[in-house]
mmCIF file of C-alpha atoms in Angstrom:
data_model
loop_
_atom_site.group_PDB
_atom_site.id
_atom_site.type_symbol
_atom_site.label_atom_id
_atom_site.label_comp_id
_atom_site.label_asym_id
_atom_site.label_seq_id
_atom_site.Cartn_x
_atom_site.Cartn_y
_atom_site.Cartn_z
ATOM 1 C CA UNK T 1 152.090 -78.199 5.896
ATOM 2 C CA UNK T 2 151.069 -78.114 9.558
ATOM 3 C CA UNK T 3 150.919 -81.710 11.346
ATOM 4 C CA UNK T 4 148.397 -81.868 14.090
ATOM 5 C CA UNK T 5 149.997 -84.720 16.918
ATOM 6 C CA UNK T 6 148.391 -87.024 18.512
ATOM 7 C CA UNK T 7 148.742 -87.190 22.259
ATOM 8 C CA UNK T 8 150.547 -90.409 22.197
ATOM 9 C CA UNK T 9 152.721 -88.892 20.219
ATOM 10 C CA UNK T 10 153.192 -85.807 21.810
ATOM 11 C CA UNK T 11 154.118 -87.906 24.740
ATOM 12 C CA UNK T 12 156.865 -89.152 22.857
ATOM 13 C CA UNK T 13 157.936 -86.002 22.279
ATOM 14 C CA UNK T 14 157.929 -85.272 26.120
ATOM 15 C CA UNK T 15 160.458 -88.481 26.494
ATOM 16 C CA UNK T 16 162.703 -86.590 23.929
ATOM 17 C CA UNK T 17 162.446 -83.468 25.755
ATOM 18 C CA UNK T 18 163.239 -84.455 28.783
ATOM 19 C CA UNK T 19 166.518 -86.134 27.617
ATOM 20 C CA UNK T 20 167.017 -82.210 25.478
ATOM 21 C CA UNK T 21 166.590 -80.475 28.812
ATOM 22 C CA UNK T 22 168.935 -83.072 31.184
ATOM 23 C CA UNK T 23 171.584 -82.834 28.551
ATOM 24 C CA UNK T 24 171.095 -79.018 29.048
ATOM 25 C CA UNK T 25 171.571 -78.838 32.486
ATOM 26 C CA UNK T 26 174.520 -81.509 32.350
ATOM 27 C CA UNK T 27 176.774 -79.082 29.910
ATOM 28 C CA UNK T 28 175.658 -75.866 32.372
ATOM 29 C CA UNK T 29 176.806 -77.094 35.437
ATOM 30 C CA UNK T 30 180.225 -77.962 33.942
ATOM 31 C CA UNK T 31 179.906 -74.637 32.594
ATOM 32 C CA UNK T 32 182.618 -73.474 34.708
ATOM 33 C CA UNK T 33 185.602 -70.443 34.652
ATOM 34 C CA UNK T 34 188.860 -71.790 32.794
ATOM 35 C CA UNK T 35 186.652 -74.855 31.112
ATOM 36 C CA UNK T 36 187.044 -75.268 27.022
ATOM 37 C CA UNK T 37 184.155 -74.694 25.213
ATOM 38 C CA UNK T 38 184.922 -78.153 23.087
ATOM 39 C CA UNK T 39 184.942 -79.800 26.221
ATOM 40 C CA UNK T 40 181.310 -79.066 26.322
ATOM 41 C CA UNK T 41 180.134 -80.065 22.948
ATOM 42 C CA UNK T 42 182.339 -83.544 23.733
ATOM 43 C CA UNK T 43 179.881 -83.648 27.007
ATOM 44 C CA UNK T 44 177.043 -83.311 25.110
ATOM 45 C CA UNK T 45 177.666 -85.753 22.507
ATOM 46 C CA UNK T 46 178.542 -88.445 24.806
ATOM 47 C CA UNK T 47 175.380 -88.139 26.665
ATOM 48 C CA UNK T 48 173.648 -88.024 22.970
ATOM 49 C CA UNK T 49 175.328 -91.205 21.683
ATOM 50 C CA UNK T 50 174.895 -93.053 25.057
ATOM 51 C CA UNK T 51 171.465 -92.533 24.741
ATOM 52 C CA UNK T 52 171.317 -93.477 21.374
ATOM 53 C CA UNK T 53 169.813 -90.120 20.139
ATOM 54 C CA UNK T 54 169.995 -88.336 17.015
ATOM 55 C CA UNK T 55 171.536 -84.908 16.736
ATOM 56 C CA UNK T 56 169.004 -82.456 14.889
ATOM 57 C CA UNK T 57 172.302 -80.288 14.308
ATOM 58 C CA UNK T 58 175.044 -82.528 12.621
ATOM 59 C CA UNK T 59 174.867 -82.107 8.916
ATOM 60 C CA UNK T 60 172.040 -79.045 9.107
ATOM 61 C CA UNK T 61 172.535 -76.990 6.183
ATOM 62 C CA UNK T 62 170.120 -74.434 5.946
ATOM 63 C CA UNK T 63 169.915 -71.192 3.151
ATOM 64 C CA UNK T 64 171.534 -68.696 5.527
ATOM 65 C CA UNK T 65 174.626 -71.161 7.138
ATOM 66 C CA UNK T 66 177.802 -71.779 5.106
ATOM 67 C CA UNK T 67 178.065 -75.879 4.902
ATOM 68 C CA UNK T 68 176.754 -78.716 7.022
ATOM 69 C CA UNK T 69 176.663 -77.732 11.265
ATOM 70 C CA UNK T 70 179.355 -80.224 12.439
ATOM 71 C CA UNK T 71 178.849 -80.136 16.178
ATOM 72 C CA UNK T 72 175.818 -81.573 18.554
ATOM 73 C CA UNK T 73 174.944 -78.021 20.425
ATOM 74 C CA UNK T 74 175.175 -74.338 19.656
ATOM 75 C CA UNK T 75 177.407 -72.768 22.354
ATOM 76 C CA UNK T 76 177.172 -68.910 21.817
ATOM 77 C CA UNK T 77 178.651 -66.345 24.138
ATOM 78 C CA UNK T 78 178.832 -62.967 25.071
ATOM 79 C CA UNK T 79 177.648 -60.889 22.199
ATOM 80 C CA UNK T 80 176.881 -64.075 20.538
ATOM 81 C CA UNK T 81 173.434 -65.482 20.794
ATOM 82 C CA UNK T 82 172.096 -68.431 17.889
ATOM 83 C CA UNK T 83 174.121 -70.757 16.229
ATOM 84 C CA UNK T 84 177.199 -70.343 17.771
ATOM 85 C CA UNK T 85 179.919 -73.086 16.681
ATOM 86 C CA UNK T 86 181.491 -74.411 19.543
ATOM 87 C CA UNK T 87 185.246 -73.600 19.205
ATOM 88 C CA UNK T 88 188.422 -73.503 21.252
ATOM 89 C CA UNK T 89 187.337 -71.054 23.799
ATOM 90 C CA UNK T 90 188.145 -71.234 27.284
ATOM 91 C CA UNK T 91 185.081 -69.581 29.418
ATOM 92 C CA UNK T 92 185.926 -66.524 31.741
ATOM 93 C CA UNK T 93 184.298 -65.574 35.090
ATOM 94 C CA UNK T 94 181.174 -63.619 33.868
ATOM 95 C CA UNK T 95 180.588 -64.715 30.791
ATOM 96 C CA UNK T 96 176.929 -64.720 29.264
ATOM 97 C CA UNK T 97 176.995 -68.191 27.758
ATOM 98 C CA UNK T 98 173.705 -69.728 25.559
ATOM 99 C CA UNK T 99 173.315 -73.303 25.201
ATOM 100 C CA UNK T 100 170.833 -74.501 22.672
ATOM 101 C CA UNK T 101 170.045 -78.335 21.323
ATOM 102 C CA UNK T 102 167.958 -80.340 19.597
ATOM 103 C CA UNK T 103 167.631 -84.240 19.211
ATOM 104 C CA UNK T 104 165.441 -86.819 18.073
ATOM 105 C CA UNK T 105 164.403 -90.205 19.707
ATOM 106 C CA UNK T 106 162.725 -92.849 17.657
ATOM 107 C CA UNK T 107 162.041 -90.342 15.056
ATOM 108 C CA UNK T 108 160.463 -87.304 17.333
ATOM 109 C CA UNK T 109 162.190 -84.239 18.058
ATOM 110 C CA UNK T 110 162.551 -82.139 20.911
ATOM 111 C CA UNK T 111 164.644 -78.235 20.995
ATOM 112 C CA UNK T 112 165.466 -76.063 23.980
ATOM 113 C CA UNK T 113 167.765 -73.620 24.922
ATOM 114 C CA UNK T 114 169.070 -71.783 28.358
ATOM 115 C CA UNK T 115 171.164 -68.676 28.830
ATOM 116 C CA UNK T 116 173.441 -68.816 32.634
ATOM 117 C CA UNK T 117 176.721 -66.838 33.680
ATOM 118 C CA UNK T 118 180.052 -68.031 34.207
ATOM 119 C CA UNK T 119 181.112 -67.825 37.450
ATOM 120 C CA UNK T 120 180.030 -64.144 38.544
ATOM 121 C CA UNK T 121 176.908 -62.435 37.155
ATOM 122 C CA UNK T 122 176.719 -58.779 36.196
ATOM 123 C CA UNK T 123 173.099 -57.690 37.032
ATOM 124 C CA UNK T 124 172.519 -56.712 33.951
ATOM 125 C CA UNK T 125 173.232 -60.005 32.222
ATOM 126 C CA UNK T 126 171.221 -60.889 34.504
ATOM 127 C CA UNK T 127 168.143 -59.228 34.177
ATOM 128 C CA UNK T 128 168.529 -60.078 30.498
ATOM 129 C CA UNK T 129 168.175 -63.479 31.347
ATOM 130 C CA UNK T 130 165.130 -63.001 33.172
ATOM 131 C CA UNK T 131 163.375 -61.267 30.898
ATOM 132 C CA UNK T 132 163.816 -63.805 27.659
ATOM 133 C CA UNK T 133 162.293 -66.633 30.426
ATOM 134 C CA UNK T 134 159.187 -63.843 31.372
ATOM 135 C CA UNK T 135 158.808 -63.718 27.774
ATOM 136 C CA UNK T 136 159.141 -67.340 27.144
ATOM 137 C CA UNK T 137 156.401 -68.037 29.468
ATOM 138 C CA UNK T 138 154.546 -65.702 28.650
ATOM 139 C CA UNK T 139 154.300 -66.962 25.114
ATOM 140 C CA UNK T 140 153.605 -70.114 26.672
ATOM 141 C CA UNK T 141 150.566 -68.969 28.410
ATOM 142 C CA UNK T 142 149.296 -67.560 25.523
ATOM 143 C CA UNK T 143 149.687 -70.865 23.257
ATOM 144 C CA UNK T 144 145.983 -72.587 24.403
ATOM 145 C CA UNK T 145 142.995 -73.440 21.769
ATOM 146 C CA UNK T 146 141.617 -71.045 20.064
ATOM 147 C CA UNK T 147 143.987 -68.528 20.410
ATOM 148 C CA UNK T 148 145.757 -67.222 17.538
ATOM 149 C CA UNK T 149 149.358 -67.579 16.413
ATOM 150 C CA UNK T 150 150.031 -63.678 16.496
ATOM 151 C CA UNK T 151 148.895 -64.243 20.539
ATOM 152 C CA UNK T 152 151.700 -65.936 21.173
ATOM 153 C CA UNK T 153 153.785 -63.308 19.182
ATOM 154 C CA UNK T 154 152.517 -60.187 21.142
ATOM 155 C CA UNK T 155 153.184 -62.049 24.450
ATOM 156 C CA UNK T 156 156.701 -62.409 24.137
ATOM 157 C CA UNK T 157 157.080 -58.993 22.263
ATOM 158 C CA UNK T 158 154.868 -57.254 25.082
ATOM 159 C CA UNK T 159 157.504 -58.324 27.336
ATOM 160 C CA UNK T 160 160.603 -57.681 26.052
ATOM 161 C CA UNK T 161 159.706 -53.926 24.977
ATOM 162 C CA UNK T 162 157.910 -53.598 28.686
ATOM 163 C CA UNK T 163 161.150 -54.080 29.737
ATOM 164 C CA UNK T 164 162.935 -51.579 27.653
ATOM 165 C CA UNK T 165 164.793 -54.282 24.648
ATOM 166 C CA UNK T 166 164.352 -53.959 21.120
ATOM 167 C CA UNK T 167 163.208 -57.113 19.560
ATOM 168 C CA UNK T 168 164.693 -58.801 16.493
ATOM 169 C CA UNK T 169 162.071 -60.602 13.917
ATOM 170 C CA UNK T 170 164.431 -62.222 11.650
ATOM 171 C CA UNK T 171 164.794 -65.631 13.938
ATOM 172 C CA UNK T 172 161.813 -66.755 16.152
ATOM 173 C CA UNK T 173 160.201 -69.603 17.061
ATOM 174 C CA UNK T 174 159.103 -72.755 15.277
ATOM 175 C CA UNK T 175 157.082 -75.785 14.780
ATOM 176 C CA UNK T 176 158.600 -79.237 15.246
ATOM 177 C CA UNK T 177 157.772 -82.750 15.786
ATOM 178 C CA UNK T 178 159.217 -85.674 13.016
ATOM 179 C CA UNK T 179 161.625 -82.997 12.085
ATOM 180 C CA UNK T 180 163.650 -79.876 14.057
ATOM 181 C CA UNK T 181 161.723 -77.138 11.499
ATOM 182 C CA UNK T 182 158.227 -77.388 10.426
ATOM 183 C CA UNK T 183 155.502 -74.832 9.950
ATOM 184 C CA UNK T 184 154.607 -72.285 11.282
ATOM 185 C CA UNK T 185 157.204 -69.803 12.068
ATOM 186 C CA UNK T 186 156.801 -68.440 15.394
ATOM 187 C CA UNK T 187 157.944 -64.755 15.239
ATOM 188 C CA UNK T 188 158.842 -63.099 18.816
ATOM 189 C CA UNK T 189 156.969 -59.831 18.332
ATOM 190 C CA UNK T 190 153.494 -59.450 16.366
ATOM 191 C CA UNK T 191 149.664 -58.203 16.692
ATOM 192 C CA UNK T 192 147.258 -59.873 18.767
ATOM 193 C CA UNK T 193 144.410 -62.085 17.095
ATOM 194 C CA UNK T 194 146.391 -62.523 14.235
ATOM 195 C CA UNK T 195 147.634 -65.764 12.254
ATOM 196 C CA UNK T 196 146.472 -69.252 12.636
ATOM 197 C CA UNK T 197 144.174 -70.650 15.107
ATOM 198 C CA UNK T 198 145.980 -72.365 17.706
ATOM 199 C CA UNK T 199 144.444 -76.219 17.825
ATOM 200 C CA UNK T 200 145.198 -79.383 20.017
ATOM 201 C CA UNK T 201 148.338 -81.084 18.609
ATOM 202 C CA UNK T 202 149.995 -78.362 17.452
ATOM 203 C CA UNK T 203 153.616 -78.617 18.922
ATOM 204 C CA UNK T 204 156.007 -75.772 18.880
ATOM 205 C CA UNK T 205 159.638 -74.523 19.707
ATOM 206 C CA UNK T 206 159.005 -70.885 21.697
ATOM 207 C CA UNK T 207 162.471 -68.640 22.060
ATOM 208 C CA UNK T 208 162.665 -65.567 22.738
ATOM 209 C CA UNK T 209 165.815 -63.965 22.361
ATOM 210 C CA UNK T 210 167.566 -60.311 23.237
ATOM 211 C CA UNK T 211 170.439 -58.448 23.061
ATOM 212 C CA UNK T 212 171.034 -55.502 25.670
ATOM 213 C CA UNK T 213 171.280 -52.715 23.180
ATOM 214 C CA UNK T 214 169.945 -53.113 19.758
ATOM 215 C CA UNK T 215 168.097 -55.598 17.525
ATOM 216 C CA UNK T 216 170.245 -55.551 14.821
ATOM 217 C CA UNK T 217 172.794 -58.427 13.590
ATOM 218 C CA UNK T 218 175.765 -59.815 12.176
ATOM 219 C CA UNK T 219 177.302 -63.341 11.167
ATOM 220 C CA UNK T 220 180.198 -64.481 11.842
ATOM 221 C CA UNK T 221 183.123 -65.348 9.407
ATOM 222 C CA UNK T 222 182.118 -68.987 9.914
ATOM 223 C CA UNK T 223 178.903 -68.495 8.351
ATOM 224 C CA UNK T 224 177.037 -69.498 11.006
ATOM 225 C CA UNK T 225 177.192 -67.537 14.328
ATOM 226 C CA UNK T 226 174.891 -64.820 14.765
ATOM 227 C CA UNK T 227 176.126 -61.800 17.204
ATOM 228 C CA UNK T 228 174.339 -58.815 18.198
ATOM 229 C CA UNK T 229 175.333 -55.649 16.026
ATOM 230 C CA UNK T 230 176.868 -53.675 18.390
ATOM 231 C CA UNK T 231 178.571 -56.217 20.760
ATOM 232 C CA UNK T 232 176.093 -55.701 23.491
ATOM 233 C CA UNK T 233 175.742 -59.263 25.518
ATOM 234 C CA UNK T 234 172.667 -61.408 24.272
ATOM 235 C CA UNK T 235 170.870 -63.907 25.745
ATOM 236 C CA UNK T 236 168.066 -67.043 24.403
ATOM 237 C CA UNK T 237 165.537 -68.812 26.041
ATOM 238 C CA UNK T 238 163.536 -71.906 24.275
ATOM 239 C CA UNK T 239 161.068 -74.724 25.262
ATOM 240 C CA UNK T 240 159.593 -76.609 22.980
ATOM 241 C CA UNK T 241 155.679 -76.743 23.932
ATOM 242 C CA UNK T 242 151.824 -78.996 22.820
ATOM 243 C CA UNK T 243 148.679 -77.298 22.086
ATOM 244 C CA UNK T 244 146.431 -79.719 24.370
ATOM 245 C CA UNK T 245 142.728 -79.517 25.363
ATOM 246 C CA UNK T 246 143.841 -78.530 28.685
ATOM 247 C CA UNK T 247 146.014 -75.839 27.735
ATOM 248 C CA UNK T 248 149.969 -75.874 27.145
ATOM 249 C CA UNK T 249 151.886 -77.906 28.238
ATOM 250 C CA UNK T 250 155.859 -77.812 28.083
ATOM 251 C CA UNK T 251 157.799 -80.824 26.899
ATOM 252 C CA UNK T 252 161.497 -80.152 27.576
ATOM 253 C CA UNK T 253 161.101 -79.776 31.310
ATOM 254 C CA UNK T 254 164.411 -82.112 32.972
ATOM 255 C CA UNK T 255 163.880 -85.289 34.887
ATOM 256 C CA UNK T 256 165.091 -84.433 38.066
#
């Protein structure tokens, strides 16, 4: 069932967004060479509990994971790009490293994720960066009134393929808003003019995400970490965006 939002409360969705997106850029920039992984997820669920926020992730048990998520954020690296369980990993200079998180505030939700390197970036890492934020944006652009969902699809797909990637349609985007999944799915390739009509109040999780050299996958042992089939680096981009009158408008931009 898709739940139109109000813009009062798609404003409190912005206040929940923001916090997503500080907490974001808190855990990157201690995102550091010779700096535990755990350390991290300990960062991020001080700042969480401080704030008196409600981890969308602790206790998530969907079909496809193996038990309840018991950590705050996905940290996925390398070859690893959604749902990766922090563990104890100590980061290395170059590293491709994913950070993704969702919370809710007084009962509204917000989910965003960033991709950075470790220390020294290979260009190629990179440029695969760059190219899931091109995409992301350009999905964005594409998400105002009277559009259709498959608009938003074909943006982001456009992208990655015009830039020579392979895109994966098993996970995509989402909607959101009382609760971290809600219709529709949000696929990140599709056909133009196709799907639902895009109205004010519709609120939605965009990510794009690649891997360098295929679109295939693979889980982890732990049920719950999806790397890319072939061990080429990956990398994830998410905001989570309104369907206004004025156009979109993105709600997990930081504070500062």
């Amino acid at each position: 069932m898709l739940e139109l939002k109000s813009p009062a409360e798609i404003e409190r969705m912005r206040i929940t967004g923001a916090f997503v997106a500080d907490v974001l850029v808190a855990v990157g920039e201690r995102a550091k060479p010779g700096v535990n992984l755990l350390e991290l997820e300990q960062h991020a669920r001080t700042m969480i509990d401080e704030r008196g926020a409600v981890s969308c992730y602790w206790d998530y048990a969907p079909s496809f994971g193996r038990g309840p998520f018991r950590n705050v954020i996905c940290l996925s690296v390398n070859d690893a790009v959604l749902h990766g369980l922090p563990f104890d990993y100590t980061l290395r200079d170059g590293d491709l490293l994913s950070l993704d998180l969702a919370v809710s505030i007084d009962g509204w939700v917000a989910d965003s994720a960033r991709s950075l390197i470790v220390g020294t970036a290979d260009p190629a890492d990179a440029r695969l960066i760059d190219v899931t934020e091109v995409a992301l944006a350009a999905g964005i652009a594409a998400a105002t009134p009277g559009n259709k969902l498959g608009d938003i699809s074909f943006a982001i797909g456009s992208v990655c393929t015009d830039y020579g990637y392979s895109v994966n349609t098993q996970f995509g985007g989402h909607g959101l808003g009382r609760t971290m999944h809600e219709d529709p799915h949000v696929s990140n390739n599709g056909r133009p003019n196709r799907g639902l009509t895009l109205r004010p109040g519709m609120t939605l999780a965009l990510e794009p995400w690649l891997a360098q050299t295929t679109d295939r996958i693979v889980f982890d042992d732990d049920g719950w970490t999806i790397r890319s089939a072939d061990g080429s680096r990956t990398a994830h981009s998410e905001h989570t965006i309104a369907v206004t009158d004025d156009g979109p408008t993105v709600l997990t931009l930081p504070t500062a």
